[in-house]
Each structure stands twice: as C-alpha cells, then as structure tokens.
Short mmCIF file of C-alpha atoms and ligand atoms in Angstrom, two decimals:
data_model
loop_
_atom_site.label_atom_id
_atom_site.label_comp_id
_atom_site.label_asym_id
_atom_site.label_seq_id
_atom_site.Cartn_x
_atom_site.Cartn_y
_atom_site.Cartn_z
CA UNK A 1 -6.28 -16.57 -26.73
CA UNK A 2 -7.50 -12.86 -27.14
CA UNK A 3 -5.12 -10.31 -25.99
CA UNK A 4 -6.00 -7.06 -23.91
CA UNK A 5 -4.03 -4.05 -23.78
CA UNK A 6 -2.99 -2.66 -20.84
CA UNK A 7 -2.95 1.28 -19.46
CA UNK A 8 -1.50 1.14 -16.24
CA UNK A 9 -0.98 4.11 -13.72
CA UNK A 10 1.58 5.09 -11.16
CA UNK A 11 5.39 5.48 -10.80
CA UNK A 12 6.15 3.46 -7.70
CA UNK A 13 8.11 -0.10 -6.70
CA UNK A 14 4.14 -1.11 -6.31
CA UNK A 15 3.39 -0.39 -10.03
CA UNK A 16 7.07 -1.81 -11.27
CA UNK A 17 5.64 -5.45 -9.69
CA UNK A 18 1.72 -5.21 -10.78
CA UNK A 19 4.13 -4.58 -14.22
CA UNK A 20 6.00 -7.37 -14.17
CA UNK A 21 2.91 -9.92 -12.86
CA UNK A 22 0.83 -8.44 -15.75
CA UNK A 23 3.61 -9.13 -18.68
CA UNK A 24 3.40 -12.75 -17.13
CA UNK A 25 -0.25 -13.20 -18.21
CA UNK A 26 -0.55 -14.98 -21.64
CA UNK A 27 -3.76 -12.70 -22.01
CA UNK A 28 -1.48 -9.21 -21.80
CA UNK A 29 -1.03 -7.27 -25.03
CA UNK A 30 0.45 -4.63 -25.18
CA UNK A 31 1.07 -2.46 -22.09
CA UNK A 32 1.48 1.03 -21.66
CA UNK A 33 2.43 2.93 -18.66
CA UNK A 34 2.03 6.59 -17.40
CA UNK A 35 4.22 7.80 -16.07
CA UNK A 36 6.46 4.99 -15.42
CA UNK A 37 10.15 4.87 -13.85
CA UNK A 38 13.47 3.74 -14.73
CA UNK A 39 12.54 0.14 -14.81
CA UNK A 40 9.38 0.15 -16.19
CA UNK A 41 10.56 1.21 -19.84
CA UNK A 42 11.48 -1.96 -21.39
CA UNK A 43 8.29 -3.81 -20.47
CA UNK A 44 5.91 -0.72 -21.16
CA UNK A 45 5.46 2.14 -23.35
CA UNK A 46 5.22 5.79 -22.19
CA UNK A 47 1.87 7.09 -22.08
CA UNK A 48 1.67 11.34 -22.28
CA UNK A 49 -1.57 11.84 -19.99
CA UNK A 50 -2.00 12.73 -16.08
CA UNK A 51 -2.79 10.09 -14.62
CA UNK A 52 -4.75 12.08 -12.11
CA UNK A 53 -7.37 13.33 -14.90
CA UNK A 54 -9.90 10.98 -15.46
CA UNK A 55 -10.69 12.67 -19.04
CA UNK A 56 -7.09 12.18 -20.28
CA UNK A 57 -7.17 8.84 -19.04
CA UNK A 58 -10.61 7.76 -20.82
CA UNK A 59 -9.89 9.83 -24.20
CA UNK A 60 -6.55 7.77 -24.04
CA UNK A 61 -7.99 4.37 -23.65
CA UNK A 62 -10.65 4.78 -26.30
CA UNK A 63 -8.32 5.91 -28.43
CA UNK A 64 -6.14 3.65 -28.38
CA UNK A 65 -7.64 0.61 -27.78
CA UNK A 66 -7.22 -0.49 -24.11
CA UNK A 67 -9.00 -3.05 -22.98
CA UNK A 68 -7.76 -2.91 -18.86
CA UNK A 69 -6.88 0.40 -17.23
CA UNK A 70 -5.11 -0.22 -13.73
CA UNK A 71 -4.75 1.96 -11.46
CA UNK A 72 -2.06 1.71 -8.59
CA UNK A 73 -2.06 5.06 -6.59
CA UNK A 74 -4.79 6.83 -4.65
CA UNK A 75 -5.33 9.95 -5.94
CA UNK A 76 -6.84 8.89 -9.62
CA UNK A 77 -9.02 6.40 -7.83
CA UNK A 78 -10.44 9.06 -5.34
CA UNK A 79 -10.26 11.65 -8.08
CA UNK A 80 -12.54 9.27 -9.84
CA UNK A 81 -10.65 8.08 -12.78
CA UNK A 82 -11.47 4.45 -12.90
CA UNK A 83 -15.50 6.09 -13.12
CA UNK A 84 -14.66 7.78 -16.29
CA UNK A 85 -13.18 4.33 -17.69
CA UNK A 86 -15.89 2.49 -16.95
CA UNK A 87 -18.16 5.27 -18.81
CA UNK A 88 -16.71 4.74 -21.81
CA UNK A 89 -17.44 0.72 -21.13
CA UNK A 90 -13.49 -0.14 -20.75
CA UNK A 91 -12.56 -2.38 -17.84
CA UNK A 92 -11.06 -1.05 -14.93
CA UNK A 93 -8.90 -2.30 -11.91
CA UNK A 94 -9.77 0.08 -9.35
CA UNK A 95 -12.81 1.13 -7.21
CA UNK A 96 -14.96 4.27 -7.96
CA UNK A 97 -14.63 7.34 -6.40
CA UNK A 98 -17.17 6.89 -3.98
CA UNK A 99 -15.77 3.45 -3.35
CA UNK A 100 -12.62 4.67 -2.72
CA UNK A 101 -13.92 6.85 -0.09
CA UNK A 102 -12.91 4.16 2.05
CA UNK A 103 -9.25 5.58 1.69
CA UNK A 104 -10.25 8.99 0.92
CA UNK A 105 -11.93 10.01 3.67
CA UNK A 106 -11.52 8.69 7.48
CA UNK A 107 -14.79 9.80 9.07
CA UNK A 108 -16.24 7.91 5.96
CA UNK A 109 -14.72 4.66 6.56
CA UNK A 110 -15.24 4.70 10.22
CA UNK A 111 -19.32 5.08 9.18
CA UNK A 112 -18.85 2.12 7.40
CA UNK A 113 -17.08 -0.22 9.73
CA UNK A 114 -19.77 1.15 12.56
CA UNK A 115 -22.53 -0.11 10.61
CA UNK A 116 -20.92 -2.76 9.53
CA UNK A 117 -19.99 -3.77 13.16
CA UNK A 118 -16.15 -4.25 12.69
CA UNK A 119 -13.96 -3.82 15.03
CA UNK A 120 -12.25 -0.41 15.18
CA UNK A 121 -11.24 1.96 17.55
CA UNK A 122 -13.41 4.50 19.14
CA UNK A 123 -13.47 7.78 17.68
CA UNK A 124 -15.19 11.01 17.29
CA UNK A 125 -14.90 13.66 14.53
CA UNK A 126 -14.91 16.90 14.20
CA UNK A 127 -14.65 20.39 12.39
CA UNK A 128 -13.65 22.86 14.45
CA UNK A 129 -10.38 23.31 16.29
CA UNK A 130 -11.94 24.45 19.72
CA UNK A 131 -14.41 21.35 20.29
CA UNK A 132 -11.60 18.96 19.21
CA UNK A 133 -9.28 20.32 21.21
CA UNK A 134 -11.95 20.45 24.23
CA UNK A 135 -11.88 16.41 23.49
CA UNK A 136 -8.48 15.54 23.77
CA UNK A 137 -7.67 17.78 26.85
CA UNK A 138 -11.07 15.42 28.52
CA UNK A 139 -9.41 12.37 27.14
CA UNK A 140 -6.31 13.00 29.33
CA UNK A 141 -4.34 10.58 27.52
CA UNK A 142 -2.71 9.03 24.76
CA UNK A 143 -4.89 9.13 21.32
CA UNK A 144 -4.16 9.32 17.77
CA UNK A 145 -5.43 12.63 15.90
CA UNK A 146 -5.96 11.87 11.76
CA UNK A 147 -6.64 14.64 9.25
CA UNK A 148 -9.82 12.73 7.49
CA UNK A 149 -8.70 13.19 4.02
CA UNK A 150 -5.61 11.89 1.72
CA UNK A 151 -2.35 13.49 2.93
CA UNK A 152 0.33 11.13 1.76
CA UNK A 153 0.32 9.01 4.90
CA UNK A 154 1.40 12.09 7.18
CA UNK A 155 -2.04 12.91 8.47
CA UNK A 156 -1.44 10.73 11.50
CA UNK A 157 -0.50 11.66 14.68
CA UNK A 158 0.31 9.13 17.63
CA UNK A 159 0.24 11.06 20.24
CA UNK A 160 1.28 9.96 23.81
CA UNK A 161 0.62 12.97 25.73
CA UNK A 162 -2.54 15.57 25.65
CA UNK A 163 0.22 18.00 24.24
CA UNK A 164 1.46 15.66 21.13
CA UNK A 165 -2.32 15.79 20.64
CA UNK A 166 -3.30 19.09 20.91
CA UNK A 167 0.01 20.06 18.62
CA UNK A 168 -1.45 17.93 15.98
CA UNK A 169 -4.95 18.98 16.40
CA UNK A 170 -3.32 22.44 15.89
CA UNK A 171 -1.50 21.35 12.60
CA UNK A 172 -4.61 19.80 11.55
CA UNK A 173 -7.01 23.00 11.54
CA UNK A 174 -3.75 25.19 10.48
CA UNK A 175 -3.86 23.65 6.93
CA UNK A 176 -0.72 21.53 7.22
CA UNK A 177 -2.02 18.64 5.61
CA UNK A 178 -4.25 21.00 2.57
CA UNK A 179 -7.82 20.30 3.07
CA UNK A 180 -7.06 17.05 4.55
CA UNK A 181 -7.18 18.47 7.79
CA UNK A 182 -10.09 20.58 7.68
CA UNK A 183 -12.47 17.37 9.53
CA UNK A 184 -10.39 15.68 12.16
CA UNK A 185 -10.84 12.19 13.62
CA UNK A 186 -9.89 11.76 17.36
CA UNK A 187 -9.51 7.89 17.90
CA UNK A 188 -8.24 6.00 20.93
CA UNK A 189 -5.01 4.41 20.75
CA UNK A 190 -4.61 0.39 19.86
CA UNK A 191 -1.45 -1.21 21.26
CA UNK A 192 -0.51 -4.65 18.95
CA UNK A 193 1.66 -5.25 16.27
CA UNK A 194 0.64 -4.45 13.18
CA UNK A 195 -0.67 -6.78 9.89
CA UNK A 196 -1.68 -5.79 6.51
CA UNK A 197 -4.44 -7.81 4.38
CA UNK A 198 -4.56 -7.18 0.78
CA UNK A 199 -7.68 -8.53 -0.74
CA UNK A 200 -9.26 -8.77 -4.62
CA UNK A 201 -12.66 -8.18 -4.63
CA UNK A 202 -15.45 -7.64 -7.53
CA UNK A 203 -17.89 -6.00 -5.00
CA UNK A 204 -19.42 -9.39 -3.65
CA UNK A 205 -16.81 -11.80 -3.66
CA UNK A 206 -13.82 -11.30 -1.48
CA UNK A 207 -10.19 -13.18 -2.08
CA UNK A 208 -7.83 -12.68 0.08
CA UNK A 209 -4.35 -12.53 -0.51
CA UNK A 210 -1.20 -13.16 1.93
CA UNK A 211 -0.84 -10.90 4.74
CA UNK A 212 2.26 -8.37 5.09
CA UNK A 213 3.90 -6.42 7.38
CA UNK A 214 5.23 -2.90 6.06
CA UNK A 215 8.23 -0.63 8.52
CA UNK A 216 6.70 2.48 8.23
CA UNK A 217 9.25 4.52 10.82
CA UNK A 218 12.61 5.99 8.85
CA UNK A 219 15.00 4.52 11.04
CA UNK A 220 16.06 1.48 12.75
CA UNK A 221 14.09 0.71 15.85
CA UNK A 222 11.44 2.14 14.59
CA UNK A 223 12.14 5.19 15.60
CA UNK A 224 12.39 8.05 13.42
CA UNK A 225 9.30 10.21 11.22
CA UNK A 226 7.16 7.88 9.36
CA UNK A 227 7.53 7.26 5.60
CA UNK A 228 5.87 5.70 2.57
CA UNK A 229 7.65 2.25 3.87
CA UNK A 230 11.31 1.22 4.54
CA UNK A 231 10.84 -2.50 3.59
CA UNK A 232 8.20 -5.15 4.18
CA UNK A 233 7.98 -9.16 4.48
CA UNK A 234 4.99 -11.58 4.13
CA UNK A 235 3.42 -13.49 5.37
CA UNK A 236 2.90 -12.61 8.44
CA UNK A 237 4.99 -15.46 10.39
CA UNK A 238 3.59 -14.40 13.75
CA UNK A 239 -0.38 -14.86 13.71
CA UNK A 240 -2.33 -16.79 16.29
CA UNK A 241 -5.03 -19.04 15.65
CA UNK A 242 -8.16 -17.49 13.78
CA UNK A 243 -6.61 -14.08 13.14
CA UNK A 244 -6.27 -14.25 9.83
CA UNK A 245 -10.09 -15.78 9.66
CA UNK A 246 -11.52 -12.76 11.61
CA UNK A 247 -9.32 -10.56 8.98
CA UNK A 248 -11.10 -11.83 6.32
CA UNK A 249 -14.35 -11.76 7.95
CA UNK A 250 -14.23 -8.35 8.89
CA UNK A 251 -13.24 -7.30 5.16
CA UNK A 252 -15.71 -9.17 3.59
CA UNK A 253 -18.22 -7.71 6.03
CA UNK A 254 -17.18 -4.38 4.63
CA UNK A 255 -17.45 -5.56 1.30
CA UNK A 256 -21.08 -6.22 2.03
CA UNK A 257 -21.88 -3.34 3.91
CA UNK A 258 -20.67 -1.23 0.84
CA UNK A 259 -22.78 -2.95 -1.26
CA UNK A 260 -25.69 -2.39 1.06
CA UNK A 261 -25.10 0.97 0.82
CA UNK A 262 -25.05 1.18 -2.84
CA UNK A 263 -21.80 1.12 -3.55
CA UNK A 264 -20.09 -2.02 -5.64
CA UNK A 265 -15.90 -1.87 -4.38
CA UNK A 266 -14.41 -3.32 -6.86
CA UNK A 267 -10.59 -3.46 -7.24
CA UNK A 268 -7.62 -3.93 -3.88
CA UNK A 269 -9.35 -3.60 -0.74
CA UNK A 270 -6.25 -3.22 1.72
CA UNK A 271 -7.04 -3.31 5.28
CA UNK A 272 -4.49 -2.37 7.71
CA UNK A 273 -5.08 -4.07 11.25
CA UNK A 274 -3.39 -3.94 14.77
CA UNK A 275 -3.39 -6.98 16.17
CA UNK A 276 -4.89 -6.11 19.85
CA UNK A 277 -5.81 -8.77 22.63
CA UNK A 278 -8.93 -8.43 21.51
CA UNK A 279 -8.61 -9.62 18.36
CA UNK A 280 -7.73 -7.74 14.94
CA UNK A 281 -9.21 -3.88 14.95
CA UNK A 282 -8.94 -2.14 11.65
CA UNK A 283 -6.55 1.09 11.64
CA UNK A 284 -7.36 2.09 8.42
CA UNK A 285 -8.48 1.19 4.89
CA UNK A 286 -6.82 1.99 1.23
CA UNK A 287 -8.66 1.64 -2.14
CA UNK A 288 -5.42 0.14 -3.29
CA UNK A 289 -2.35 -2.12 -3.20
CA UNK A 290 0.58 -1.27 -1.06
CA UNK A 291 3.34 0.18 -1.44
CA UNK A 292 6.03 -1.70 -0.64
CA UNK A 293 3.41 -4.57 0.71
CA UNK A 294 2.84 -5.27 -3.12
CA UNK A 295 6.73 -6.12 -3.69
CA UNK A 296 6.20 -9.35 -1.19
CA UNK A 297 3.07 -10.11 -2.01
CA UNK A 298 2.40 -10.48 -6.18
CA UNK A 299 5.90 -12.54 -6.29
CA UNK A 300 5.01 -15.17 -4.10
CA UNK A 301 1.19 -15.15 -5.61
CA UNK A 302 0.34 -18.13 -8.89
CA UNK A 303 -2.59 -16.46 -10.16
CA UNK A 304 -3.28 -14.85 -13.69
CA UNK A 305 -3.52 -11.41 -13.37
CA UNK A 306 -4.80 -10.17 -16.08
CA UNK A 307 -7.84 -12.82 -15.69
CA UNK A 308 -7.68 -11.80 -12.04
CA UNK A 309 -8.18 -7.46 -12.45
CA UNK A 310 -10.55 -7.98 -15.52
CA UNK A 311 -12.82 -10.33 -12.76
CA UNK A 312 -12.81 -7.85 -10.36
CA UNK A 313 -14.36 -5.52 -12.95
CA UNK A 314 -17.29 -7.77 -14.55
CA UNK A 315 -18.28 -9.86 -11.37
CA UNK A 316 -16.18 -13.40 -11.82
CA UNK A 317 -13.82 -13.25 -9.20
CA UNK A 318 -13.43 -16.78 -7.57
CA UNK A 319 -11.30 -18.07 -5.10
CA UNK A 320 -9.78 -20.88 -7.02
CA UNK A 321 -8.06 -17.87 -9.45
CA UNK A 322 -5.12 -17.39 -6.78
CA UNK A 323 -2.68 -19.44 -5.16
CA UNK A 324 0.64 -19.35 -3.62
CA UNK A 325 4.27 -20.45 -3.37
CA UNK A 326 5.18 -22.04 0.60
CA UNK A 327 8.23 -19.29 0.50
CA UNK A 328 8.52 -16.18 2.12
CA UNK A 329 9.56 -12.66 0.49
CA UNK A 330 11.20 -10.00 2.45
CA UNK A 331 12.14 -6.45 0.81
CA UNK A 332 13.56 -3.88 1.65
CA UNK A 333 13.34 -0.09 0.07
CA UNK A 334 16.82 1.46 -0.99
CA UNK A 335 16.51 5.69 -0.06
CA UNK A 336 17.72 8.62 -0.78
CA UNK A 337 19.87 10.20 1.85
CA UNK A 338 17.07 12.98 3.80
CA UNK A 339 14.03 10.90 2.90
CA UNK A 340 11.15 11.06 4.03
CA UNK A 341 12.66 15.17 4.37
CA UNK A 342 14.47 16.57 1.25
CA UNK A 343 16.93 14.71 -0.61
CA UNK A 344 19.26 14.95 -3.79
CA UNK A 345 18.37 13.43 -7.31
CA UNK A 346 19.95 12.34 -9.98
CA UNK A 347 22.78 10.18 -8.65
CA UNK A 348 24.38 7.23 -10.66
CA UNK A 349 22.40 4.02 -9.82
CA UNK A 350 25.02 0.99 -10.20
CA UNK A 351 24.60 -3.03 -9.62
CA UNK A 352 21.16 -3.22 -10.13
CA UNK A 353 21.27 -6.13 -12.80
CA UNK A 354 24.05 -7.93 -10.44
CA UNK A 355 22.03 -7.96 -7.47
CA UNK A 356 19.04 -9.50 -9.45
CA UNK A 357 20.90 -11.86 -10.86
CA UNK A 358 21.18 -13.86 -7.43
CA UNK A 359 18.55 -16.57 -7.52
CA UNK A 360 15.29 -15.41 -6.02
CA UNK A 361 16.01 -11.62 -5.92
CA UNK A 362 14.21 -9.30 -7.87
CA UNK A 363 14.80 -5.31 -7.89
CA UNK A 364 11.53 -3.34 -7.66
CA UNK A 365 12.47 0.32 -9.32
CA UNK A 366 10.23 3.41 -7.60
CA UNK A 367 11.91 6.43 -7.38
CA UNK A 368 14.27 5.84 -10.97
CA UNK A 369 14.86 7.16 -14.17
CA UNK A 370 16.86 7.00 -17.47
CA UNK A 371 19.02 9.57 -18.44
CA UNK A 372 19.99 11.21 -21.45
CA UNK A 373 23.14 8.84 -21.67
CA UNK A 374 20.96 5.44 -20.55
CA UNK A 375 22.66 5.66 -17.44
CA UNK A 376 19.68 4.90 -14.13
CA UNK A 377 19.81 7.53 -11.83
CA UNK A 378 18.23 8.12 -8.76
CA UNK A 379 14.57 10.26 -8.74
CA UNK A 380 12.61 9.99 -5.32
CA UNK A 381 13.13 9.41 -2.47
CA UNK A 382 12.25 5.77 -2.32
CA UNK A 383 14.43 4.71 -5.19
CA UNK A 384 14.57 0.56 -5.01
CA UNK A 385 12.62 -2.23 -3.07
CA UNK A 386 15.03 -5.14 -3.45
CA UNK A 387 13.10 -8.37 -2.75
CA UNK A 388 14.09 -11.63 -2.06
CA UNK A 389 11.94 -14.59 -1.99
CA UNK A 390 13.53 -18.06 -0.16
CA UNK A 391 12.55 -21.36 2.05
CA UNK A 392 12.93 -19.63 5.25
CA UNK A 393 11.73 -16.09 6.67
CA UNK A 394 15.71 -15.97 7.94
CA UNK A 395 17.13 -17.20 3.86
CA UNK A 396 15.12 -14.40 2.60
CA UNK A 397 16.38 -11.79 5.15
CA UNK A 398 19.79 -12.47 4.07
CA UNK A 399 19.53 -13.10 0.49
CA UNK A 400 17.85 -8.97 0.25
CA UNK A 401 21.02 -7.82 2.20
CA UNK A 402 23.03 -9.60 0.30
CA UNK A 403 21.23 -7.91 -2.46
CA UNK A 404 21.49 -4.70 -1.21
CA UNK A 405 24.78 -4.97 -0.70
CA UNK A 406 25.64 -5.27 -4.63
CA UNK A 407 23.57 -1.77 -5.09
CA UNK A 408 25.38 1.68 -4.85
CA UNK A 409 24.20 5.06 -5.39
CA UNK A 410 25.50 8.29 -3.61
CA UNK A 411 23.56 9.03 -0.59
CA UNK A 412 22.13 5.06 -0.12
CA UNK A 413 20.08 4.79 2.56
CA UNK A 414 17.92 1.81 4.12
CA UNK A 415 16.87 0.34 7.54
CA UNK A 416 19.26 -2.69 8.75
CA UNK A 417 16.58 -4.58 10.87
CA UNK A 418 13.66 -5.40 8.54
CA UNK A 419 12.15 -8.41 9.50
CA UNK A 420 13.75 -8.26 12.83
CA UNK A 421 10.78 -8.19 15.01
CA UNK A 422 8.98 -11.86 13.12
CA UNK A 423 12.23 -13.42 13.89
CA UNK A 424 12.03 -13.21 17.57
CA UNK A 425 8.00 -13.89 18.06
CA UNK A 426 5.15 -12.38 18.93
CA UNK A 427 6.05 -12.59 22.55
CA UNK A 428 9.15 -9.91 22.41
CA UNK A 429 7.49 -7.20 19.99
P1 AMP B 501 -3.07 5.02 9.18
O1 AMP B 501 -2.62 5.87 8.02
O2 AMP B 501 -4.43 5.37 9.68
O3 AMP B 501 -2.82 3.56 9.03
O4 AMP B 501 -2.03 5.37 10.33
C1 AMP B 501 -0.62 5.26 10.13
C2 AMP B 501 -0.01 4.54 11.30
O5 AMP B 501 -0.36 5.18 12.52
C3 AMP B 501 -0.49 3.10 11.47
O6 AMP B 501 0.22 2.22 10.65
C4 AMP B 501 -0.23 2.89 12.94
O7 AMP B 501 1.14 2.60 13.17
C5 AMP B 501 -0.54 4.22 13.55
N1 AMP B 501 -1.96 4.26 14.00
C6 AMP B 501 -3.06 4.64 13.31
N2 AMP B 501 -4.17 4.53 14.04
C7 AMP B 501 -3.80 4.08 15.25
C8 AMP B 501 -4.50 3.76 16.45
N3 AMP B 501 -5.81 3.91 16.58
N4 AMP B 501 -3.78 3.30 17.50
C9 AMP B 501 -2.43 3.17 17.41
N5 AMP B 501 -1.71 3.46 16.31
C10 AMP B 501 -2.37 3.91 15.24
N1 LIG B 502 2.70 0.76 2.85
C1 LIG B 502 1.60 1.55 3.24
C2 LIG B 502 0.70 1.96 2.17
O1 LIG B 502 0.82 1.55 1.02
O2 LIG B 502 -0.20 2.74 2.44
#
C-alpha cells in the first residue's frame, strides 16, 4: 500500500486526536506537525514554518514531499493556506479561503443559509455604530450582537437587556474584537439546548459524523465568561425524532448552495445548532473540526482517515468510509487556573500516563510542552482534554473523573458537571 506523508497544522487537544486517528491509517507515512504540543512529539516531527502563511506552508510541502496537508485551526484556512496547497497540486484537508468564509465572516454565512433557505435566526447587519444601535434600542429586547469576523469565539454577545446590547454594540465598533467588529450582525435570540454536527464533505457529498455537545461557559452551571470549551460528550443522548435528519439536511443544503455559488467546501463542515421548538436553527458555522468536540468524536469513529481527508480533496467521499462504535465518549478539558483570563505557565504536569492507562481513557494534550529536562509542563490555558469512552453515557462520566483525578498540575482547573444536563433529559435543561 502507498504511503502519504502527512503536514498537519495546529497546537490544540483537536489536532493531538486528528494525530493520533491519522498514525492509525495503514496509508500514513510519515507525519510532521507544526507547531505541535507536548504530546504530539513522539508521533510527529517538528515542522519550522507558520502555519498561518500559506507560502511557508506550500514551499514546505513541495519540498519535502507531502502528500496531505491538514489543517485544524481557522485562521490558515481563512488566511487561505489550504489554496496555496492545492496550487502546487498537493492534497489538502481543509476548505479554501472563500469556502471558509462560512466561519470567517457572519454576514457571509447568514447570505448563504438565506438563499439556501435554512433555518436561522433573523438578523440584520450593519456598519456603523449609530444605525445598529438605533436597531437594538427598536428591538426592545433580548438579542445577540456578533462581530462578523474571526475573534476567537469572543465576538458574541447574549444580551438580555437593550443595555447588554448596546454595551456590546459599543465594544464592537470600539475595536475590541480587531477588525472583527468593524460589520456587526444583530440576530434575535434562539432559546434550546444546544447540538453540534461535524460533517466530511468533498463539496457534493456530505457524511455526517456523530453529534456533540461542547460547555462553552467557564464555570459550573454554566455560568461564568465563555471559553474555547470546558469539556464535551457525544452523541447527543437527548434528540427527538428527525432532528438529527433535518441537521443533515440543512448542511447538505448548504453544501449545495455553496456549490451553486461557485464555491466547492471541501474539508469539516461544523454546524452548530440550537435545538428550538421549531426544529434545529443554525447558530453558526466553522470551516473546521472542534475543539474539544473532536476529542469525543474521532475516538468513537471506524473510518480510515487518511482515505477519508484525501476523499474530501479529489471528490470520493462516500458514506460507507465511516462508521461507529455503540459507546459514548465524554471529555473533559483540564485548565489553567485564570483561564479563559490570564493564567501562569510552565507548571509540572504529573499522572498523565497513569490516568491513560485506565481502560478506555485517553489524554488529549492542548496547551503542553516539553521542557529542557523532558519534564511536561503546562503552556495554555486549556492544557488537557481527558476522554473517556464506555457502555453508558453515566460509565463514561465517571471513568474521565476518575481520570482526572490521577492528573495534577499547580493551578488545575476544570468544570465538575460535564455531561450533567444529558443525564437528566431534555425535559429539565
Ligand atoms: P457562535 O460563536 O455564533 O456559535 O456563538 C457562541 C454562543 O453564543 C453559541 O454557542 C450560543 O450559546 C450563543 N448564541 C449564538 N447565537 C445565538 C442566538 N441567535 N440565540 C441564542 N444564543 C446564541
Ligand atoms: N468548541 C467550539 C469550537 O470549536 O468552535
């Protein structure tokens, strides 16, 4: 069997298990990684390039062979790396930067999904502070303001009063979230819980994969500022009939609207949806996996990876690549004290190996590094996802406490109630 090798971009938990999936395929070669973390070194070698420039990343991949470039974060994709890839006639995992529009810009996506006729919620946009601000005071109520462009999952503000509102609007036009901000999209406010879809797609076909369901809030409750994701479980135990159909539906209408349009999405297709009594309504779109979604979700998924991304790129995606274990996988994402504020690094990471060696946990490194000595120490803010995959939703719960429990680190932080809310049913969100 002919071997590809592998560039793969991105530092998180989310690139640590595409990683570990990819060194399963019998068609990886070898793998290279920029920039890596802590636990990425012994699988993959160090690659010097920024990821974010899509000249360093093509020069490296022609010159050294790479048959695959995958990309996990958002800014490469929208920066339009995986277009100067695919130039240079290497495959890519990833969509094109005006495919990843979708992500990159709000007022974009919402374009799409109104021609595409998905369901979304209302919305205007707009450029200037005064007419926005003219809108929400009319609305009288609660809405949710979004700076339209990338801003690292703070440019969203659920607002329950026209003050909360007009205080974002404000810290939208002020420059808080860079040009982000400068277009802002007014939208009325869904009430539901919330599901994630992750979907492979090669611009036509669409395959789903299991649905998810990140904690986005800091703190137990869900209280707290929102982060990059406290933990995460999946599948989604509480669905009613035909949701997950009309989740697909809606995606794969989007699919086909893009291509429509003129524009092939090829790569993740992540659709985050609020499940209203009116049936799923799309909050928002990424060009990408999720992060943590992507710790429940590739563990629990039978499917050859490599085979998978390079079908995504040339066309051949089929349904019958994927399939999945009848467990369920719940993680959740070990912190540095002050995250999602400031926080300390570089603090002695201990019991990693002995909480992975319980059966069905494995310990997703983000925010990690080597030092000097070989010792792991701690280097973001999100520094582990600790997953555990079991029978039941409740097995799983435990086993990743359990889990978490053999992990120290100075300043250890994490949300006690993942999975809480599945437990008790939809009726008692
Ligand atoms: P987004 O980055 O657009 O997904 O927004 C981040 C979070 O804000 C979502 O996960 C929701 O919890 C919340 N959110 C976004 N849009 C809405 C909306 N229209 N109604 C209610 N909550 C929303
Ligand atoms: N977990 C949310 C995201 O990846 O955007």
């Amino acid at each position: 069997m002919e071997t590809v090798d592998i560039l793969l971009l991105g530092s998180g938990g989310r690139e640590h298990a595409l990683l570990l999936k990819l060194a399963e395929s019998p068609r990886a070669g070898r793998i290279w990684v920029a920039p890596g973390n802590g636990g990425m070194c012994h699988l993959a070698q160090p690659a010097e390039l920024d990821p974010c420039s899509p000249a360093q990343v093509a020069a490296f991949a022609k010159e050294h062979g790479v048959g695959l470039v995958v990309i996990g974060p958002e800014a490469p994709l929208v920066g339009g790396v995986a277009d100067a890839v695919r130039a240079e006639g290497i495959a890519v995992f990833g969509p094109s930067a005006s495919a990843a529009r979708m992500e990159g810009s709000k007022e974009f996506a919402k374009q799409v999904m109104v021609r595409a006729g998905v369901p979304t919620a209302a919305y205007r946009s707009f450029t200037d502070e005064r007419s926005c601000s003219d809108y929400v005071k009319a609305l009288a109520g609660p809405c949710v303001v979004k700076a339209d462009g990338l801003a690292g999952g703070k440019g969203v503000i659920v607002a329950q009063t026209t003050e909360q509102a007009l205080e974002g609007v404000r810290e939208c036009f002020l420059g808080s979230f860079g040009d982000a901000g400068s277009t802002v999209v007014v939208e009325e406010m869904l009430e539901g819980p919330e599901c994630s879809l992750l979907a492979l797609t090669d611009g036509s076909t669409l395959v789903p994969l299991a649905t998810s369901q990140d904690h986005k809030r800091a703190l137990d409750g869900d209280k707290g500022p929102n982060t990059g994701g406290m933990g995460v479980y999946s599948p989604v135990p509480i669905l009613l009939d035909g949701e997950h159909e009309r989740m697909v539906q809606i995606m794969q209408r989007v699919v086909d609207q893009l291509r429509a349009d003129g524009i092939s999405y090829s790569g993740c297709l992540y659709g985050g949806f609020m499940l209203t009594k009116e049936g799923p309504k799309v909050l928002e779109f990424n060009a990408r996996f999720g992060d943590p979604e992507t710790q429940v979700v590739l563990p629990r998924m039978k499917a050859d990876l490599v085979e998978c991304f390079l079908a995504c790129d040339n066309g051949t995606l089929s349904e019958d690549m994927v399939s999945w274990d009848d467990d369920w996988a719940v993680s959740v994402v070990l912190t540095s004290a002050g995250y999602p504020g400031s926080y300390e690094r570089g603090k002695v990471i201990r019991g990693v190996e002995d909480a992975g060696s319980l059966d069905g946990v494995t310990v997703y490194h983000a925010g990690t590094r080597l030092s000097k000595d070989g010792s792991l120490v701690t280097d973001g803010g999100r520094v582990l996802a600790v997953t555990a995959q079991a029978e039941t939703f409740e097995d799983a719960r435990n086993l990743a406490y359990q889990a978490c429990d053999r992990i120290s680190f100075e300043g250890k932080t994490y949300r006690h109630d993942i999975g809480i809310k599945a437990i008790r049913g939809r009726d008692r969100l």
